[in-house]
Coordinates of C-alpha atoms in Angstrom, one line a residue:
M1 CA -110.2 8.6 85.7
Q2 CA -106.7 7.3 86.9
Q3 CA -103.3 8.1 86.0
Q4 CA -100.1 6.4 86.4
H5 CA -96.4 7.2 85.6
H6 CA -93.4 5.0 84.8
Q7 CA -89.8 5.5 83.5
I8 CA -87.9 3.2 81.2
I9 CA -84.0 3.4 81.3
Q10 CA -82.6 2.4 78.1
H11 CA -78.7 1.7 77.9
T12 CA -77.6 2.2 74.3
N13 CA -74.3 1.2 72.8
G14 CA -74.4 3.5 69.6
R15 CA -76.6 4.5 66.8
R16 CA -79.4 2.3 66.1
L17 CA -83.1 1.4 67.0
Y18 CA -83.7 -0.4 70.3
D19 CA -86.9 -2.2 70.7
I20 CA -88.5 -1.3 73.9
T21 CA -91.9 -2.6 73.1
P22 CA -91.7 -5.5 75.7
A23 CA -91.0 -3.2 78.6
V24 CA -93.8 -0.8 77.5
T25 CA -96.6 -3.4 76.9
R26 CA -95.6 -5.3 80.1
W27 CA -95.9 -2.0 82.1
V28 CA -99.4 -1.3 80.6
E29 CA -100.5 -4.8 81.1
D30 CA -99.5 -4.7 84.7
S31 CA -101.3 -1.1 85.5
A32 CA -105.1 -1.1 86.7
I33 CA -106.1 0.9 83.7
R34 CA -108.1 -0.9 81.0
H35 CA -109.0 1.6 78.6
G36 CA -107.1 5.0 78.3
L37 CA -104.2 6.8 76.4
L38 CA -100.4 5.9 76.7
T39 CA -98.2 8.7 76.2
L40 CA -94.3 8.2 75.7
Y41 CA -91.7 10.9 75.8
I42 CA -88.0 10.8 75.6
Q43 CA -86.1 13.3 77.4
H44 CA -83.2 13.9 75.0
T45 CA -82.4 16.0 72.0
S46 CA -80.2 13.5 70.2
A47 CA -82.6 10.5 70.5
S48 CA -86.1 9.7 69.4
I49 CA -88.9 7.4 70.1
L50 CA -91.0 6.1 67.2
I51 CA -93.5 3.3 66.0
N52 CA -92.0 1.0 63.1
E53 CA -92.1 -2.3 61.9
N54 CA -90.9 -5.1 64.4
Y55 CA -91.3 -8.1 62.2
D56 CA -88.3 -7.9 59.8
S57 CA -85.1 -6.5 61.3
D58 CA -84.2 -5.3 57.7
V59 CA -86.5 -2.3 58.1
L60 CA -84.4 -1.0 61.0
V61 CA -81.3 -1.3 58.9
D62 CA -82.8 0.5 56.1
M63 CA -84.3 3.2 58.5
E64 CA -80.5 3.6 59.5
S65 CA -79.2 3.7 55.9
F66 CA -81.7 6.4 55.0
F67 CA -80.7 8.7 57.9
E68 CA -77.0 8.2 57.2
R69 CA -77.6 9.4 53.6
L70 CA -80.1 12.3 54.6
V71 CA -77.9 13.6 57.6
P72 CA -74.6 12.4 57.2
D73 CA -71.8 12.8 60.1
G74 CA -69.2 15.5 59.6
D75 CA -71.4 17.5 57.0
A76 CA -69.6 20.9 56.5
L77 CA -73.1 22.6 56.6
F78 CA -73.1 22.2 60.7
I79 CA -71.1 24.5 62.8
H80 CA -72.2 23.1 66.1
T81 CA -69.9 20.2 66.6
A82 CA -69.3 20.6 70.3
E83 CA -69.4 16.8 71.1
G84 CA -68.0 15.7 67.7
P85 CA -69.1 15.1 64.2
D86 CA -72.4 13.3 65.1
D87 CA -73.4 16.0 67.6
M88 CA -75.5 18.3 65.0
P89 CA -76.5 15.3 62.8
A90 CA -78.0 13.8 66.1
H91 CA -80.2 16.9 66.7
V92 CA -81.3 17.0 63.1
R93 CA -82.5 13.4 63.2
S94 CA -84.3 14.0 66.3
A95 CA -86.0 16.9 64.9
L96 CA -87.1 14.8 61.9
T97 CA -88.6 12.0 63.9
Q98 CA -90.4 12.2 67.4
T99 CA -90.0 13.0 70.9
S100 CA -93.4 11.9 72.0
I101 CA -96.1 9.4 70.8
S102 CA -99.5 8.3 71.9
I103 CA -100.7 4.9 71.8
P104 CA -104.6 4.0 72.8
V105 CA -104.8 1.4 75.5
M106 CA -107.8 -1.1 74.9
D107 CA -108.8 -4.2 77.3
G108 CA -105.6 -3.3 79.3
K109 CA -103.2 -3.8 76.3
A110 CA -101.4 -1.0 74.2
A111 CA -103.4 -1.0 70.9
L112 CA -100.2 -1.7 68.5
G113 CA -100.9 -3.0 65.0
T114 CA -99.8 -6.5 64.2
W115 CA -96.4 -5.7 63.1
Q116 CA -95.8 -2.3 65.1
G117 CA -93.1 -2.1 67.8
I118 CA -92.1 0.7 69.8
F119 CA -88.4 1.9 69.3
L120 CA -85.9 4.3 71.0
Y121 CA -83.7 5.7 68.2
E122 CA -80.4 6.5 69.3
H123 CA -78.7 9.0 67.0
R124 CA -75.3 9.3 68.7
R125 CA -72.4 7.0 68.1
M126 CA -71.3 6.8 71.6
S127 CA -73.1 4.9 74.3
H128 CA -75.6 6.8 76.3
T129 CA -78.3 6.1 79.1
R130 CA -81.6 7.4 77.7
K131 CA -85.0 8.1 79.8
V132 CA -88.3 7.5 78.2
L133 CA -91.2 8.7 80.5
L134 CA -94.7 6.8 80.2
H135 CA -97.8 8.4 81.4
L136 CA -101.2 6.3 81.2
L137 CA -104.5 8.2 81.5
G138 CA -107.5 6.1 81.5
E139 CA -109.9 4.0 83.7

């Protein structure tokens, strides 16, 4: 059994989904591990990581429209506004999505479905530098 670690740094320029699939799949393919489990973990409380459709970009627009309606910025419900009106909504969005995902690795490739992509979902309006940790365990 082997394990490898990697870190992806993603610079964001505001709230949206950022496709990190190419960086992840390239790293997995370059690893010596042919079969195993890949875990991705984001080290932030106002961004998340998820698998979603990567074929039609309208899906990403619709995701953001849904979250805009579900958790609007500046909602009077929130008292935590230390970093602005998108601060607490970003934390709620992160809690409703995911901070980690696991993907099987088969024949040296991440076993994503045909239309699946891996996305970093930035929940803040300002630019940030986000870190995603990758851990690959297998043989």
